[in-house]
Coordinates of C-alpha atoms and ligand atoms in Angstrom, one line a residue:
X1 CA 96.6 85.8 79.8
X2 CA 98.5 87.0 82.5
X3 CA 96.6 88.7 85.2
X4 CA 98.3 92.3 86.7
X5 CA 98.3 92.1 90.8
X6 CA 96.3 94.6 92.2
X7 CA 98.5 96.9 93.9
X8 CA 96.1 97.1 97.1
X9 CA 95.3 95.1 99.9
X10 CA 92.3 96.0 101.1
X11 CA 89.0 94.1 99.0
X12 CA 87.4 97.3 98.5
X13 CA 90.3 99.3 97.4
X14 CA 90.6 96.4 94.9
X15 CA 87.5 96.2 93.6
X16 CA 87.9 100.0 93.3
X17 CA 91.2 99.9 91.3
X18 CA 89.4 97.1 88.9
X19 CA 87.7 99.3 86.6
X20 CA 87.6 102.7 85.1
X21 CA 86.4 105.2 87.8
X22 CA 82.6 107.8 86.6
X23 CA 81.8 110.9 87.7
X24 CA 79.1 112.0 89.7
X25 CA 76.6 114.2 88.5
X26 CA 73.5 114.7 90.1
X27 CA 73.3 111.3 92.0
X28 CA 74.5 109.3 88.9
X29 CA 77.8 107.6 88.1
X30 CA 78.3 108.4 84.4
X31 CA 80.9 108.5 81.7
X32 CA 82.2 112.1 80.4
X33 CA 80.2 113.0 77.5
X34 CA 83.8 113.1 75.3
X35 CA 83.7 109.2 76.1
X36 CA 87.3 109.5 77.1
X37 CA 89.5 108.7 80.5
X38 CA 92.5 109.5 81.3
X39 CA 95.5 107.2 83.2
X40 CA 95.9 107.7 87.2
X41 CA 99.5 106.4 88.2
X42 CA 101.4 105.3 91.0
X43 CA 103.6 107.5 91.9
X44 CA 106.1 104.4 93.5
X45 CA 106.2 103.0 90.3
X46 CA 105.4 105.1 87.7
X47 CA 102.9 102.1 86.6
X48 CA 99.3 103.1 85.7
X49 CA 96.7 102.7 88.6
X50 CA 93.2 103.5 87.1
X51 CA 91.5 104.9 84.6
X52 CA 89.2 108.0 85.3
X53 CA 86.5 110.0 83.4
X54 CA 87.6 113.2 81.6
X55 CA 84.7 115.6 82.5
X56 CA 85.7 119.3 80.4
X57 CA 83.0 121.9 80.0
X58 CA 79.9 120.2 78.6
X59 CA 80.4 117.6 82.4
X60 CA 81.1 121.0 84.1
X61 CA 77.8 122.3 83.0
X62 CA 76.0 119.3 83.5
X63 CA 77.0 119.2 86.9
X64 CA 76.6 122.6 87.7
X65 CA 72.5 122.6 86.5
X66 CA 72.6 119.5 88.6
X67 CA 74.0 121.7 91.8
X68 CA 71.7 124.8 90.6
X69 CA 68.3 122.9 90.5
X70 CA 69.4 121.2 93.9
X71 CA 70.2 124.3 95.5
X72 CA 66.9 126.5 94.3
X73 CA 64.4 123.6 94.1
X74 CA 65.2 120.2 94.9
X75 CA 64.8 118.6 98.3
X76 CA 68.2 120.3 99.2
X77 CA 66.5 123.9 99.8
X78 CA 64.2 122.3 102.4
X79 CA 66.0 120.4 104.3
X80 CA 66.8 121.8 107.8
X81 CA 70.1 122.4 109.5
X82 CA 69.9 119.4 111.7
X83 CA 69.2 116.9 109.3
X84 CA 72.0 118.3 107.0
X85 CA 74.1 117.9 110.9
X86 CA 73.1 114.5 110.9
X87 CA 73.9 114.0 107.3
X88 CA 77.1 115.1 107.6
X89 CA 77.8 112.9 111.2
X90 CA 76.9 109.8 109.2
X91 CA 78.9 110.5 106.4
X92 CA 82.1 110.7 108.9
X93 CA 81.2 107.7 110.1
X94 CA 80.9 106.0 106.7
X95 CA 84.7 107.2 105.9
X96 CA 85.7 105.3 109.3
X97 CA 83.9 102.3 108.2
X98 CA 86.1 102.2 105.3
X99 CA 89.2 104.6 106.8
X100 CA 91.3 101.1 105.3
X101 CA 90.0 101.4 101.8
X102 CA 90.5 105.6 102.0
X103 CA 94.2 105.0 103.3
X104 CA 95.0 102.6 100.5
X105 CA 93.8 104.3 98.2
X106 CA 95.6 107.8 99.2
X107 CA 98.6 106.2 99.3
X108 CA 98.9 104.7 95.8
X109 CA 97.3 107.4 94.1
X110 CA 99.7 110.1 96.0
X111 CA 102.7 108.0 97.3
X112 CA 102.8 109.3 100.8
X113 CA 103.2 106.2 103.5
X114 CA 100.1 104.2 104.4
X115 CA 100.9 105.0 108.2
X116 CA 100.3 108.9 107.3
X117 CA 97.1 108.2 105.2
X118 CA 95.8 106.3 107.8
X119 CA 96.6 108.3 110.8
X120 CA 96.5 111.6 109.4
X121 CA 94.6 112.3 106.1
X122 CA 92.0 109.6 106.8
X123 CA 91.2 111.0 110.6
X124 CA 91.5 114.2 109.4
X125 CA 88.5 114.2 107.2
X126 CA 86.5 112.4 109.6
X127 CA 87.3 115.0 112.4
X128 CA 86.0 117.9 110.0
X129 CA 82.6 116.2 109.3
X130 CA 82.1 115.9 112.6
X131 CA 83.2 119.9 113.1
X132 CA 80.8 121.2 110.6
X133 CA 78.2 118.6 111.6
X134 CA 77.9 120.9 114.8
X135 CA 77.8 124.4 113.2
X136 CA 74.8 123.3 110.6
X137 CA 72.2 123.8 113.6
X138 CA 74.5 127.5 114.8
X139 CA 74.2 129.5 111.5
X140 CA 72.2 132.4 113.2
X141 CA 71.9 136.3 112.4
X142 CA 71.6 139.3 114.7
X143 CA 69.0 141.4 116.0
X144 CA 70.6 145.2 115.3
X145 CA 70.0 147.7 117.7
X146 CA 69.4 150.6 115.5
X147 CA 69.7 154.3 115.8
X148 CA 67.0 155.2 113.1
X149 CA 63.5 155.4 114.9
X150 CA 60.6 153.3 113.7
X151 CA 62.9 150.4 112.6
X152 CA 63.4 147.0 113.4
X153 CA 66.1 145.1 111.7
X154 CA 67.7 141.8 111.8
X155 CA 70.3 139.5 109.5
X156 CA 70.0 136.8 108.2
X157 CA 72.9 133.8 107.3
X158 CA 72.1 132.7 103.5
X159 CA 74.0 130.1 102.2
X160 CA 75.9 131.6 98.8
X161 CA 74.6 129.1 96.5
X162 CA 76.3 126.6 94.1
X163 CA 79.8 126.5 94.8
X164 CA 82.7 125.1 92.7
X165 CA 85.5 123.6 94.6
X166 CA 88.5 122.9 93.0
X167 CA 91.8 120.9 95.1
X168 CA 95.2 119.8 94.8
X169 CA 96.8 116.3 95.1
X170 CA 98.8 117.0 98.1
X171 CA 96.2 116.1 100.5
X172 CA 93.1 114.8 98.3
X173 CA 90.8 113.6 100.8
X174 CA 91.8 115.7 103.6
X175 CA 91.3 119.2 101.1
X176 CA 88.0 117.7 99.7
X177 CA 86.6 117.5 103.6
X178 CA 87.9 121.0 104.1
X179 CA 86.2 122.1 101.3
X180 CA 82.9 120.0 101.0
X181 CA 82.2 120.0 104.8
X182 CA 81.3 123.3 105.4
X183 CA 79.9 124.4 102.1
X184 CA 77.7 121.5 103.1
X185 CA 76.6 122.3 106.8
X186 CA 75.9 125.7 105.9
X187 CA 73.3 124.7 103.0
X188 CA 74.9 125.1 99.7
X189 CA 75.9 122.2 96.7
X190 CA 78.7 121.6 95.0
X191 CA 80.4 120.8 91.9
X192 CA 84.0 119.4 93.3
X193 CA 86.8 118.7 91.0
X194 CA 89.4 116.9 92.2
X195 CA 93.0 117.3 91.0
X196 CA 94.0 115.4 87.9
X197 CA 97.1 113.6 89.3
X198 CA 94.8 112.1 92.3
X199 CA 91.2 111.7 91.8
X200 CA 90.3 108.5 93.6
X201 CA 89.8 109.1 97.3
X202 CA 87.2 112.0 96.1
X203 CA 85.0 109.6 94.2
X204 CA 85.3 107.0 96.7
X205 CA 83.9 109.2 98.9
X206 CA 81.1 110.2 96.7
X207 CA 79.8 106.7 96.8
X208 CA 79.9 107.5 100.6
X209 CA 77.8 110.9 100.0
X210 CA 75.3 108.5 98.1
X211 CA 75.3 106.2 100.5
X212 CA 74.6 108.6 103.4
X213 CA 71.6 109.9 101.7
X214 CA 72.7 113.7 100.6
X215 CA 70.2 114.3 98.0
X216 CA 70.8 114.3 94.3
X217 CA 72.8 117.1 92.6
X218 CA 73.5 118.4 96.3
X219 CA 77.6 117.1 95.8
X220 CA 78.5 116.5 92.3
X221 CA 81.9 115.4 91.1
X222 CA 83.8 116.0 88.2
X223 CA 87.1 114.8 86.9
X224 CA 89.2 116.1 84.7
X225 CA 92.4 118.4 84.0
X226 CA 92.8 122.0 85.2
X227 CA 93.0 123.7 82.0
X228 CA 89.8 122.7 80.9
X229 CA 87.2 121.3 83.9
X230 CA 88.7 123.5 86.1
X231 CA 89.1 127.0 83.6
X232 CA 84.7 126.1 82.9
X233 CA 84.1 125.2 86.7
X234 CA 85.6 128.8 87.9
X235 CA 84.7 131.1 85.0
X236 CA 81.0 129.6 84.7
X237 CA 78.4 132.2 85.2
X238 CA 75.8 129.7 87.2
X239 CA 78.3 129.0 90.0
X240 CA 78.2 131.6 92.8
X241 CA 81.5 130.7 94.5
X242 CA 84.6 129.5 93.6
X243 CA 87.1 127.9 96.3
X244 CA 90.5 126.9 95.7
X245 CA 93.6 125.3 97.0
X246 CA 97.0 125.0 94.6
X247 CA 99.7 127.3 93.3
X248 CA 99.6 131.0 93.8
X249 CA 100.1 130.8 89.6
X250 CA 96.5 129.6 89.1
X251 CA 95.1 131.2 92.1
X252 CA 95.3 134.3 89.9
X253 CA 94.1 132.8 86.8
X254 CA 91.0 132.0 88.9
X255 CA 90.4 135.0 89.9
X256 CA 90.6 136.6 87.1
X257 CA 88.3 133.8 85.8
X258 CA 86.2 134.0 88.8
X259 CA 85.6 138.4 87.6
X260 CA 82.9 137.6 84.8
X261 CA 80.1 137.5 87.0
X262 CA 81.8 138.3 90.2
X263 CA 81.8 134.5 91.7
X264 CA 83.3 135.3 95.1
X265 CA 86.6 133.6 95.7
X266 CA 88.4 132.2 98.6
X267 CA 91.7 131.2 97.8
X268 CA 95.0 129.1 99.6
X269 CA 97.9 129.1 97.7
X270 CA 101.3 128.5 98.1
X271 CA 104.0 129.6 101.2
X272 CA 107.4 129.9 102.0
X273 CA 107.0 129.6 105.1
X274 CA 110.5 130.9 107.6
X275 CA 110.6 128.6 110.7
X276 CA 112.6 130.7 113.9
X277 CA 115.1 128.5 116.1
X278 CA 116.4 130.9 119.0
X279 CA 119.0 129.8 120.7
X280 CA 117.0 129.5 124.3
X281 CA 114.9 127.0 122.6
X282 CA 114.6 123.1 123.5
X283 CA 117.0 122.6 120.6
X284 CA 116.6 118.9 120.7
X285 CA 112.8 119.1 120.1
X286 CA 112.8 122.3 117.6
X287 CA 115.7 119.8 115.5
X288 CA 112.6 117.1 115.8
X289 CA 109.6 119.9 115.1
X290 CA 111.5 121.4 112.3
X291 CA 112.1 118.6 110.8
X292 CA 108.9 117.2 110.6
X293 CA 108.3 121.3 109.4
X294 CA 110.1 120.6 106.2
X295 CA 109.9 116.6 105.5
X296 CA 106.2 116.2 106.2
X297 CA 104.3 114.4 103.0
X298 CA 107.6 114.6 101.1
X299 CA 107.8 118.3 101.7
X300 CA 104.7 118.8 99.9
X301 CA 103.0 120.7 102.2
X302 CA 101.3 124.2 101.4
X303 CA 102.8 125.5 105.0
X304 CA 105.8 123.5 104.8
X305 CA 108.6 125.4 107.5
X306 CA 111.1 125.6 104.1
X307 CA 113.0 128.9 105.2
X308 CA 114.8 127.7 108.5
X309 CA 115.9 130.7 109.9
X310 CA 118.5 129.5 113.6
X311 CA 120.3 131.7 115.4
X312 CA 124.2 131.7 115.0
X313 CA 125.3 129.8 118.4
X314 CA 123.4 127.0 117.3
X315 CA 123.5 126.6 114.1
X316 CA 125.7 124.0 113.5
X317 CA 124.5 121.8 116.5
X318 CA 120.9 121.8 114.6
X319 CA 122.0 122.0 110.7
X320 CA 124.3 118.9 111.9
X321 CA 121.7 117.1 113.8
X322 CA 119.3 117.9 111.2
X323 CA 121.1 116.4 108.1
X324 CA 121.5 113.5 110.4
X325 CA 117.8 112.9 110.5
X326 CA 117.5 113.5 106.8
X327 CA 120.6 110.5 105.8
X328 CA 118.2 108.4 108.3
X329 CA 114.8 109.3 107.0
X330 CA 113.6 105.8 104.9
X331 CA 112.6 106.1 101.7
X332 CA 110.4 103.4 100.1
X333 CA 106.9 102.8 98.2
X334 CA 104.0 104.1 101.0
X335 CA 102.6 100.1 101.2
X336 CA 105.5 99.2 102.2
X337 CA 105.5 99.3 105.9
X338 CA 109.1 100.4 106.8
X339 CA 108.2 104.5 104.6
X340 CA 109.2 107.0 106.2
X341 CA 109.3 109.1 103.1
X342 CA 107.5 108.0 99.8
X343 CA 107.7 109.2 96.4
X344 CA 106.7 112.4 95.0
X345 CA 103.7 113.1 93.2
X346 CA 104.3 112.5 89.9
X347 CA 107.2 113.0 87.1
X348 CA 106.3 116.9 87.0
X349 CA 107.4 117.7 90.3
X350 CA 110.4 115.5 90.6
X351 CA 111.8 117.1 87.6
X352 CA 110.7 120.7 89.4
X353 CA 112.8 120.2 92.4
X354 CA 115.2 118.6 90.8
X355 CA 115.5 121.9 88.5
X356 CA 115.1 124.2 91.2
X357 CA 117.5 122.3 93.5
X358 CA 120.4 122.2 90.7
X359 CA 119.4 125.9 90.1
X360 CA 120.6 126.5 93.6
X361 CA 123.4 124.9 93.8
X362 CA 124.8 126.3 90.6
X363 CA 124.2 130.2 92.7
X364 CA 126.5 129.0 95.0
X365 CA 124.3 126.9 97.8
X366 CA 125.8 123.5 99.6
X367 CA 123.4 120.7 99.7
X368 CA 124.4 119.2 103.5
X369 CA 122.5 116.1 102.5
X370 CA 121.0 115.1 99.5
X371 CA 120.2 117.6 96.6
X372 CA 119.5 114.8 94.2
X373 CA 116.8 112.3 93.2
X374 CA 117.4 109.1 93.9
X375 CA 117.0 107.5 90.9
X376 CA 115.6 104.2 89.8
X377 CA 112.1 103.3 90.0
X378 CA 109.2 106.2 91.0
X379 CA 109.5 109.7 91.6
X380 CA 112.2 109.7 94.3
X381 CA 113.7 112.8 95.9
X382 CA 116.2 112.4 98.7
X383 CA 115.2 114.7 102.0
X384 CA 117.9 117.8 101.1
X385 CA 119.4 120.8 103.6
X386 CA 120.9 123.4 101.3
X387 CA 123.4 126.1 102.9
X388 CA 125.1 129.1 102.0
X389 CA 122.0 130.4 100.0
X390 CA 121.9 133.8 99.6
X391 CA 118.3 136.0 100.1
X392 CA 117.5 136.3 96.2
X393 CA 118.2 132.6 95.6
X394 CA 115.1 131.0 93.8
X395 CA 115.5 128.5 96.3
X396 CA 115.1 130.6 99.1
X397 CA 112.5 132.4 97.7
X398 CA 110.0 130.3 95.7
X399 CA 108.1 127.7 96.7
X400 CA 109.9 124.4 96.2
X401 CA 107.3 122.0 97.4
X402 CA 109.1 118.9 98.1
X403 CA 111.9 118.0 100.5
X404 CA 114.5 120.8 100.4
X405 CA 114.8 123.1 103.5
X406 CA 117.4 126.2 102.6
X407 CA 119.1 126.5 106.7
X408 CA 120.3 130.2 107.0
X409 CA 122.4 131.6 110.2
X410 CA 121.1 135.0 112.1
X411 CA 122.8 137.2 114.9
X412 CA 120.2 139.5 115.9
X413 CA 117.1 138.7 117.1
X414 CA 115.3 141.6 116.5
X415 CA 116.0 141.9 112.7
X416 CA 114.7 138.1 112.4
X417 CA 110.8 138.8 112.0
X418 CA 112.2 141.2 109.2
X419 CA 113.6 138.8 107.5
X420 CA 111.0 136.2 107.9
X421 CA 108.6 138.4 106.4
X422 CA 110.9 139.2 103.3
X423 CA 108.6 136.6 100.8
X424 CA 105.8 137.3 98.6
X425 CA 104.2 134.9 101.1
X426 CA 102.6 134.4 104.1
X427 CA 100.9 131.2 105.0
X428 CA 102.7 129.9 108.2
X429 CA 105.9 130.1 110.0
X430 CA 107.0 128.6 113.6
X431 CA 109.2 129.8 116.3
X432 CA 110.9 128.1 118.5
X433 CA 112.1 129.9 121.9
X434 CA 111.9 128.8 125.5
X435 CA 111.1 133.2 126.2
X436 CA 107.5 133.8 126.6
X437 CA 107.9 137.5 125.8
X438 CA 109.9 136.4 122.5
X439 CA 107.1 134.1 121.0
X440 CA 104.1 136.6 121.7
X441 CA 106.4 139.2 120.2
X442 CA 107.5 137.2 117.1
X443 CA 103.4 136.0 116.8
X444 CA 102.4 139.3 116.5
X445 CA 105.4 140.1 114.0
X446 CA 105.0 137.8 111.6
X447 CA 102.7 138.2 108.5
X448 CA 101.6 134.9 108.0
X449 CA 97.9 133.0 109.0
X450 CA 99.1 130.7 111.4
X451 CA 102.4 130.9 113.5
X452 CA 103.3 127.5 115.8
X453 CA 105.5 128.1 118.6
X454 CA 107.3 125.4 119.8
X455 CA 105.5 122.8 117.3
X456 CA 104.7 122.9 113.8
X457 CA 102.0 121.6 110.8
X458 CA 99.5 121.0 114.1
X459 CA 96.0 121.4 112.2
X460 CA 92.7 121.2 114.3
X461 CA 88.9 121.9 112.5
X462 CA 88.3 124.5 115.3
X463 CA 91.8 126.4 114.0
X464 CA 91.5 128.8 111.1
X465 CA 94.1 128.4 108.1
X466 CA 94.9 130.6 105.2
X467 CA 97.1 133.2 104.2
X468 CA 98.1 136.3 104.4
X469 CA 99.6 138.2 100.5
X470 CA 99.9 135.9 97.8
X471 CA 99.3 133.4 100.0
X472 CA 95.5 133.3 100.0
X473 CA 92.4 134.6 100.8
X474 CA 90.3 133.8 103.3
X475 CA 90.3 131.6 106.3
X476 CA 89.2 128.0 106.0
X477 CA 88.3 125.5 109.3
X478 CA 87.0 127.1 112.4
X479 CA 83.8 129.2 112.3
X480 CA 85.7 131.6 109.9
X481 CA 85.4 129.3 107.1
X482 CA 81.2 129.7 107.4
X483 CA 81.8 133.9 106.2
X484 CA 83.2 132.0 102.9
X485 CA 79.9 129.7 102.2
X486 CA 77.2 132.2 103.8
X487 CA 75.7 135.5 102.6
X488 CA 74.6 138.3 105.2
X489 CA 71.5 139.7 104.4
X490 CA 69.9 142.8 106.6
X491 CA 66.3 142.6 107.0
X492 CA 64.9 146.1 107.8
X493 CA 61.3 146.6 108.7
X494 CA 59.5 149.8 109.0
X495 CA 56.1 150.9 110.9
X496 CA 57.1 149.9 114.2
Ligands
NAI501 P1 97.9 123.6 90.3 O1 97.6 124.9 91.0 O2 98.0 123.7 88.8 O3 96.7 122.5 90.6 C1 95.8 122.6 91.6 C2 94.4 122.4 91.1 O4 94.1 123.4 90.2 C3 94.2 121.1 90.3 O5 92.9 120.6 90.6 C4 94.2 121.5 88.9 O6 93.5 120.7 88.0 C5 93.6 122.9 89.0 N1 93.9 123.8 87.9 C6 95.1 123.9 87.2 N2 95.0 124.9 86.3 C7 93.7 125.4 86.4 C8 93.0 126.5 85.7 N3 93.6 127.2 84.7 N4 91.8 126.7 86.1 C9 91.2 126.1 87.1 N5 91.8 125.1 87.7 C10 93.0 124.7 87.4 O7 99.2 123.0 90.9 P2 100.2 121.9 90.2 O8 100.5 122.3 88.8 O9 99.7 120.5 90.4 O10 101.5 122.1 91.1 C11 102.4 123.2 90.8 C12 102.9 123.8 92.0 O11 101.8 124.4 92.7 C13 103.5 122.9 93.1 O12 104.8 122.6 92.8 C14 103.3 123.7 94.3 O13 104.4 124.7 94.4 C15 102.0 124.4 94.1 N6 100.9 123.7 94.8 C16 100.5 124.2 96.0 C17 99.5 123.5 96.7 C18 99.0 124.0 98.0 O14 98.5 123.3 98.8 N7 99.0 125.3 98.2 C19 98.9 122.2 96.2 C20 99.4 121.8 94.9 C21 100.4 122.5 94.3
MG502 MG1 99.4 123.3 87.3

């Protein structure tokens, strides 16, 4: 019988790969109750990668008692903030141990290239342990200087409870650390479902969490599809919070999910994010930063720079330079160590951008470069410039999420932040501009939770990032993330 190569490398990612992946419920790997799996691919090839549990509501419930009776009772309640620090130190250090087997891993289950797994997604995570390692000892309350007489008041920072965390497949590792790290440091337990089309670097990590000695039920993992692990995980009366990254689409459905016993909800969601080139900028390094703004992970990037918005003097200088750099961009399977660019997810959102791409070129836009899918083997999409859109376009204004930037020309500066607000959204946006005055003006301007100036897609634990509209709510990283996972609680005491 003929024996399939392993597509990875790395021992460990093998070994990984070599048999069908269990969930994680309450410190044991088991099987879904349904008994069935479903097939992880490779995005490069379209071949089948592993096979994974399919957890639905009964796994869901399982895990959330699991999460409940480690939150209230278990060993979890009682342990103090610097050992949950320390826990959370050791477990970065067990994803650097293994950052090899992680990178693989990402990169066959997601396509991006193994040079960006490894020096981005993998470091990434490990950087954010070690963030909210440090805030587990610095949850503190207040001491309230009252005006009532005879009072003496204080706060105190409660963690929420059991929290369900729910992620895309953009960044799968990198958006379970965002999510698990501080939910984590500040006390709470988790039921974590990873997305459908990527669920391997999350388990492989909650061998880690085992391995680091988190207490059972404290992280509990469940695998399975939206519509059904995900729909019980946010609408289930036992979970206190609900957090979520993905489309604006099912950000709503969540929250109206989320309404039956008033689970409180943070939410990022999708962007359109405009990206400002004045002509006083470094026009050689906004061509560069842009870019990177749009072609990042394949353009699958919540805060991808999508709407670039350059003045008119310059525009053809950077729209040529820039469809240059897109015709050189290389596009090949993420192992391989000449990617540049690697595949798209899956099938679904090839045939998405390839529909929303033909879409705009039938209203009338000009693809500079590309505007097709490569064809052949995987989910191929070739890095695309699209001009002469018009402001109603769907491709100017819905999120495309792979690797189309829509280049529009502007005259007057002072109408731009106008326009770059004129989007349902409001995640990111950059600006590029050599005037001090300008960028501080067009910071304030613009309705969006982040705004790079003179860079772009620059993410740091310490820096908050969410959205404002329909792009999200609530701010995850920095301390702002800790208001998400904590409850205030006024303590008032009388007979002083
Ligand atoms: P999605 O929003 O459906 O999936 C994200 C996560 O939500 C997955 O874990 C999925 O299983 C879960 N989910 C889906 N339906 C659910 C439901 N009814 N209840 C609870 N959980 C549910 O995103 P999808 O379908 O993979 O991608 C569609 C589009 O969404 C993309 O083209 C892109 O525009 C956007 N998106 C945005 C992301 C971001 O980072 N903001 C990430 C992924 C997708
Ligand atoms: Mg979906």
């Amino acid at each position: 019988m003929a024996v399939m190569e392993s597509p990875a490398k790395d021992a460990r990612a093998r070994e990984f790969l070599s048999v069908p992946r269990k969930m994680l419920i309450n410190g044991k790997w088991v099987d879904s109750i349904s008994g069935k799996t479903f097939a992880v691919y490779n995005p490069a090839t379209g071949e089948e990668l592993a096979q994974v549990a399919e957890g639905d509501k009964a796994d869901i419930d399982l895990a959330v008692k699991a999460a409940r009776k480690a939150f209230d009772s278990g060993p979890w309640s009682k342990t103090p903030p610097n050992v949950r620090g320390k826990l959370l130190w050791k477990l970065s250090e067990l994803i650097e141990k293994h950052a090899r087997s992680f990178a693989e891993l990402e990169t066959l289950d997601n396509g991006k290239a193994l040079t960006i797994s490894g020096a981005v997604d993998v470091p990434g995570a490990v950087e954010m342990f070690q963030y909210m390692a440090g805030w587990a000892t610095k949850i503190e309350g207040r001491t309230l200087n009252l005006s009532s007489p005879g009072f003496h008041a204080y706060t105190r920072r409660e963690p929420v409870g059991v929290v369900g965390q729910i992620i895309p497949w953009n960044f799968p590792l990198l958006m379970a650390a965002w999510k698990l790290a501080p939910a984590l440091a500040v006390g709470c337990t988790v039921v974590l479902k990873p997305a459908e089309q990527t669920p391997l670097t999350a388990l492989l990590l909650g061998e880690l969490i085992q391995e680091a000695g988190f207490p059972d039920g404290v992280v509990n993992i469940v695998t399975g599809f939206g519509e059904t692990a995900g729909a019980a995980l946010s609408g289930h009366d036992d979970v206190d919070k609900v957090a979520f990254t993905g489309s604006t689409e099912v950000g709503k459905i969540i929250l109206r999910a989320a309404s039956g016993n008033l689970k409180k909800v943070s939410l990022e969601l999708g962007g359109k994010s405009p990206n400002v080139i004045f002509a006083d900028a470094d026009i050689p390094a906004a061509i560069a930063g842009s870019a990177m703004g749009i072609f990042f992970n394949q353009g699958q990037v919540c805060c991808a720079g999508s709407r670039l918005y350059v003045e008119k003097k310059v525009f053809d200088t950077v729209v040529g330079a820039l469809s240059d750099a897109a015709k050189d961009i290389k596009l090949a399977p993420g192992m391989d160590p000449s990617c540049q660019m690697g595949p798209l997810v899956s099938q679904e959102q090839l045939d998405r951008v390839t529909r929303m791409v033909e879409g705009g070129k039938k209203a009338g836009a000009k693809a500079t470069v590309g505007g097709e899918p490569c064809g052949g083997e995987g989910y191929f999409y070739k890095p695309t410039i699209l001009i002469d859109t018009k402001p109603d376009m769907e491709v100017v204004k819905d999120e495309i999420f792979g690797p189309v930037l829509t280049a529009i020309p502007f005259t007057d500066p002072n109408d731009i932040a106008v326009e770059a607000n004129n989007t349902i959204y409001g995640l990111a946006a950059g600006v590029w501009t050599r005037d001090v005055s300008k960028a501080h003006q067009m910071a304030a301007k613009i309705k969006a939770g982040t705004v790079w100036v003179n860079c772009y897609n620059v993410f740091d634990s310490s820096m908050p990032f969410g959205g404002y509209k329909q792009s999200g709510i609530g701010r995850e990283m920095g301390p702002d993330v800790l208001e998400l996972y904590t409850e205030t609680k006024s303590v008032c005491i009388g007979g002083m």
